Tab-separated table of C-alpha atoms in Angstrom:
chain	number	residue	atom	x	y	z
A	202	UNK	CA	68.576	69.957	102.860
A	203	UNK	CA	68.273	71.173	99.284
A	204	UNK	CA	70.142	74.350	100.082
A	205	UNK	CA	72.855	72.370	101.886
A	206	UNK	CA	73.266	70.113	98.844
A	207	UNK	CA	73.474	73.115	96.551
A	208	UNK	CA	76.155	74.684	98.731
A	209	UNK	CA	78.156	71.447	98.747
A	210	UNK	CA	78.094	71.496	94.958
A	211	UNK	CA	79.251	75.116	94.839
A	212	UNK	CA	82.042	74.505	97.361
A	213	UNK	CA	83.222	71.418	95.498
A	214	UNK	CA	83.116	73.226	92.158
A	215	UNK	CA	85.305	76.047	93.483
A	216	UNK	CA	87.903	73.549	94.676
A	217	UNK	CA	87.865	71.436	91.512
A	218	UNK	CA	88.003	74.392	89.128
A	219	UNK	CA	90.803	75.985	91.150
A	220	UNK	CA	92.874	72.793	90.954
A	221	UNK	CA	92.104	71.601	87.439
A	222	UNK	CA	90.851	74.596	85.520
A	223	UNK	CA	87.514	74.862	83.762
A	224	UNK	CA	88.309	72.737	80.720
A	225	UNK	CA	89.935	69.828	82.517
A	226	UNK	CA	87.411	69.730	85.359
A	227	UNK	CA	84.498	67.384	84.751
A	228	UNK	CA	81.048	67.131	86.273
A	229	UNK	CA	82.101	63.733	87.607
A	230	UNK	CA	84.997	65.387	89.448
A	231	UNK	CA	82.566	67.768	91.097
A	232	UNK	CA	80.014	65.093	92.015
A	233	UNK	CA	82.742	62.989	93.615
A	234	UNK	CA	84.079	65.969	95.568
A	235	UNK	CA	80.599	67.053	96.679
A	236	UNK	CA	79.347	63.551	97.429
A	237	UNK	CA	76.156	64.034	95.417
A	238	UNK	CA	74.632	62.437	92.349
A	239	UNK	CA	75.168	63.731	88.847
A	240	UNK	CA	71.419	64.194	88.548
A	241	UNK	CA	71.383	66.564	91.519
A	242	UNK	CA	74.066	68.759	89.978
A	243	UNK	CA	72.135	68.817	86.705
A	244	UNK	CA	68.998	69.819	88.607
A	245	UNK	CA	70.645	72.955	90.006
A	246	UNK	CA	73.125	73.613	87.205
A	247	UNK	CA	72.141	72.185	83.794
A	248	UNK	CA	75.621	72.847	82.335
A	249	UNK	CA	79.143	73.429	83.573
A	250	UNK	CA	78.852	76.957	82.199
A	251	UNK	CA	75.807	77.582	84.410
A	252	UNK	CA	77.815	76.455	87.425
A	253	UNK	CA	80.694	78.768	86.471
A	254	UNK	CA	78.194	81.628	86.158
A	255	UNK	CA	77.047	81.002	89.737
A	256	UNK	CA	80.623	80.955	91.041
A	257	UNK	CA	81.554	84.169	89.246
A	258	UNK	CA	78.408	85.973	90.389
A	259	UNK	CA	79.217	85.114	93.996
A	260	UNK	CA	82.829	86.153	93.542
A	261	UNK	CA	81.910	89.594	92.187
A	262	UNK	CA	79.317	90.099	94.914
A	263	UNK	CA	82.044	89.340	97.468
A	264	UNK	CA	84.323	91.957	95.898
A	265	UNK	CA	81.572	94.543	96.296
A	266	UNK	CA	80.970	93.650	99.954
A	267	UNK	CA	84.542	94.624	100.854
A	268	UNK	CA	83.399	98.253	100.696
A	269	UNK	CA	80.700	97.863	103.370
A	270	UNK	CA	82.565	99.820	106.055
A	271	UNK	CA	81.887	103.029	107.970
A	272	UNK	CA	83.970	105.713	109.616
A	273	UNK	CA	86.128	108.631	108.537
A	274	UNK	CA	87.656	108.501	105.022
A	275	UNK	CA	90.967	107.286	106.448
A	276	UNK	CA	89.259	104.670	108.632
A	277	UNK	CA	87.244	103.426	105.674
A	278	UNK	CA	90.255	103.208	103.378
A	279	UNK	CA	92.290	101.368	106.015
A	280	UNK	CA	89.426	98.922	106.602
A	281	UNK	CA	88.921	98.325	102.867
A	282	UNK	CA	92.603	97.509	102.406
A	283	UNK	CA	92.608	95.131	105.374
A	284	UNK	CA	89.340	93.440	104.376
A	285	UNK	CA	90.526	92.935	100.801
A	286	UNK	CA	93.851	91.442	101.897
A	287	UNK	CA	92.238	89.229	104.522
A	288	UNK	CA	89.655	87.963	102.041
A	289	UNK	CA	92.368	87.249	99.479
A	290	UNK	CA	94.321	85.249	102.063
A	291	UNK	CA	91.367	83.271	103.399
A	292	UNK	CA	89.814	82.470	100.008
A	293	UNK	CA	92.841	81.766	97.842
A	294	UNK	CA	91.102	78.826	96.185
A	295	UNK	CA	88.199	81.105	95.247
A	296	UNK	CA	90.611	83.695	93.876
A	297	UNK	CA	92.449	81.009	91.917
A	298	UNK	CA	89.183	79.753	90.455
A	299	UNK	CA	88.149	83.262	89.368
A	300	UNK	CA	91.617	84.096	88.044
A	301	UNK	CA	91.699	80.923	85.979
A	302	UNK	CA	88.333	81.743	84.404
A	303	UNK	CA	89.393	85.331	83.760
A	304	UNK	CA	92.759	84.731	82.059
A	305	UNK	CA	91.894	81.638	80.004
A	306	UNK	CA	90.850	82.840	76.512
A	307	UNK	CA	88.348	79.984	76.384
A	308	UNK	CA	86.498	81.121	79.508
A	309	UNK	CA	87.146	84.865	79.544
A	310	UNK	CA	83.756	85.479	77.860
A	311	UNK	CA	82.149	83.836	80.911
A	312	UNK	CA	83.960	86.288	83.158
A	313	UNK	CA	83.025	89.234	80.937
A	314	UNK	CA	79.377	88.117	80.957
A	315	UNK	CA	79.427	87.918	84.754
A	316	UNK	CA	80.790	91.462	84.944
A	317	UNK	CA	77.981	92.578	82.624
A	318	UNK	CA	75.385	90.918	84.878
A	319	UNK	CA	76.884	92.654	87.895
A	320	UNK	CA	77.372	95.957	86.112
A	321	UNK	CA	75.307	97.864	88.676
A	322	UNK	CA	77.322	96.515	91.601
A	323	UNK	CA	80.637	97.207	89.896
A	324	UNK	CA	79.549	100.724	88.939
A	325	UNK	CA	78.561	101.319	92.569
A	326	UNK	CA	81.941	100.000	93.704
A	327	UNK	CA	83.738	102.465	91.436
A	328	UNK	CA	81.515	105.343	92.564
A	329	UNK	CA	82.049	104.604	96.252
A	330	UNK	CA	85.811	104.478	95.780
A	331	UNK	CA	85.652	107.731	93.844
A	332	UNK	CA	83.673	109.361	96.664
A	333	UNK	CA	86.133	108.017	99.229
A	334	UNK	CA	89.160	109.479	97.489
A	335	UNK	CA	87.301	112.721	96.849
A	336	UNK	CA	86.698	112.955	100.607
A	337	UNK	CA	90.425	112.415	101.150
A	338	UNK	CA	91.184	115.350	98.828
A	339	UNK	CA	92.618	113.381	95.906
A	340	UNK	CA	93.340	115.384	92.765
A	341	UNK	CA	91.855	112.644	90.566
A	342	UNK	CA	89.524	110.458	92.679
A	343	UNK	CA	88.546	108.235	89.747
A	344	UNK	CA	92.171	107.414	88.939
A	345	UNK	CA	92.931	106.769	92.601
A	346	UNK	CA	90.087	104.249	92.744
A	347	UNK	CA	91.470	102.430	89.722
A	348	UNK	CA	94.958	102.426	91.234
A	349	UNK	CA	93.725	100.980	94.535
A	350	UNK	CA	91.825	98.193	92.792
A	351	UNK	CA	94.826	97.421	90.600
A	352	UNK	CA	97.116	97.317	93.623
A	353	UNK	CA	94.882	95.002	95.641
A	354	UNK	CA	94.163	92.757	92.654
A	355	UNK	CA	97.908	92.466	92.015
A	356	UNK	CA	98.507	91.399	95.609
A	357	UNK	CA	95.723	88.838	95.256
A	358	UNK	CA	97.368	87.332	92.171
A	359	UNK	CA	100.671	87.051	94.032
A	360	UNK	CA	98.928	85.335	96.946
A	361	UNK	CA	97.395	82.810	94.550
A	362	UNK	CA	100.772	82.045	92.985
A	363	UNK	CA	103.057	82.123	96.024
A	364	UNK	CA	100.603	81.164	98.785
A	365	UNK	CA	102.136	81.333	102.281
A	366	UNK	CA	105.523	82.383	100.901
A	367	UNK	CA	104.120	85.803	100.060
A	368	UNK	CA	105.058	88.453	102.676
A	369	UNK	CA	101.498	89.630	103.204
A	370	UNK	CA	102.035	91.597	106.409
A	371	UNK	CA	104.977	93.717	105.159
A	372	UNK	CA	103.041	94.382	101.959
A	373	UNK	CA	99.973	95.389	103.977
A	374	UNK	CA	101.988	97.833	106.050
A	375	UNK	CA	103.638	99.246	102.955
A	376	UNK	CA	100.262	99.865	101.312
A	377	UNK	CA	98.922	101.600	104.412
A	378	UNK	CA	102.031	103.780	104.540
A	379	UNK	CA	101.614	104.668	100.856
A	380	UNK	CA	98.226	106.162	101.685
A	381	UNK	CA	99.583	107.832	104.840
A	382	UNK	CA	97.357	105.711	107.053
A	383	UNK	CA	98.199	104.822	110.683
A	384	UNK	CA	100.563	101.922	111.206
A	385	UNK	CA	98.598	98.944	112.585
A	386	UNK	CA	99.279	97.794	116.122
A	387	UNK	CA	98.875	94.104	115.284
A	388	UNK	CA	99.305	91.791	112.321
A	389	UNK	CA	96.341	91.148	110.068
A	390	UNK	CA	97.005	87.402	110.283
A	391	UNK	CA	98.875	86.586	113.472
A	392	UNK	CA	100.288	83.255	112.311
A	393	UNK	CA	101.214	84.339	108.794
A	394	UNK	CA	104.977	83.900	108.145
A	395	UNK	CA	107.295	86.619	106.936
A	396	UNK	CA	109.598	84.764	104.512
A	397	UNK	CA	113.015	86.242	103.920
A	398	UNK	CA	114.166	84.040	101.038
A	399	UNK	CA	113.112	83.965	97.386
A	400	UNK	CA	109.535	83.005	96.631
A	401	UNK	CA	108.748	79.882	94.637
A	402	UNK	CA	105.492	79.435	92.768
A	403	UNK	CA	103.351	76.869	94.560
A	404	UNK	CA	99.793	77.709	93.629
A	405	UNK	CA	99.902	79.033	90.077
A	406	UNK	CA	96.590	79.076	88.243
A	407	UNK	CA	96.085	76.261	85.747
A	408	UNK	CA	97.451	76.721	82.272
A	409	UNK	CA	94.799	77.192	79.577
A	410	UNK	CA	94.058	73.847	77.949
A	411	UNK	CA	91.650	72.409	75.440
A	412	UNK	CA	88.340	70.898	76.500
A	413	UNK	CA	88.510	67.469	78.119
A	414	UNK	CA	86.742	64.627	76.452
């Protein structure tokens, strides 16, 4: 029961921070969303910063888990691309929460501290990407790893901002083609639309604001 309550708090915090941003979100907002008492939140997370630390740690651990695939170098790269895109689509509110904490000058130190705590995992992520591109014969495996991360992170930002308007499947196929990987035989998300018109921002991350009273 305690673990279930803790998870309700975490889930509610992700949603509230994604919608309101760190500064405007209050503990009361989170308690109302989670359906728990303020005292219970304080028991698990003494401060809002401590709660943000937990969310960011989980987020970075999830990024690392995308690499847990096996197969030939091409099979692994194809699976990593698909897993990253699928995760970005299914957890847009999580991505929006993390993006808001990362780009807001007031909370960027929290994000930087989380990266420092997860330094070993992030270093392993970079090394595994470097090994993957080395196995594929890349001239500069380290640079290729950086480029892949930048590409997938850019797509994630666009998904946060444009939500279901973003042409995820065509982008996925274009990325696979860029790396000379086999064309998939089915869509990553069967029901995902392929919009033809201009995209309109519908899920932009919250603007940085001052602390709420």
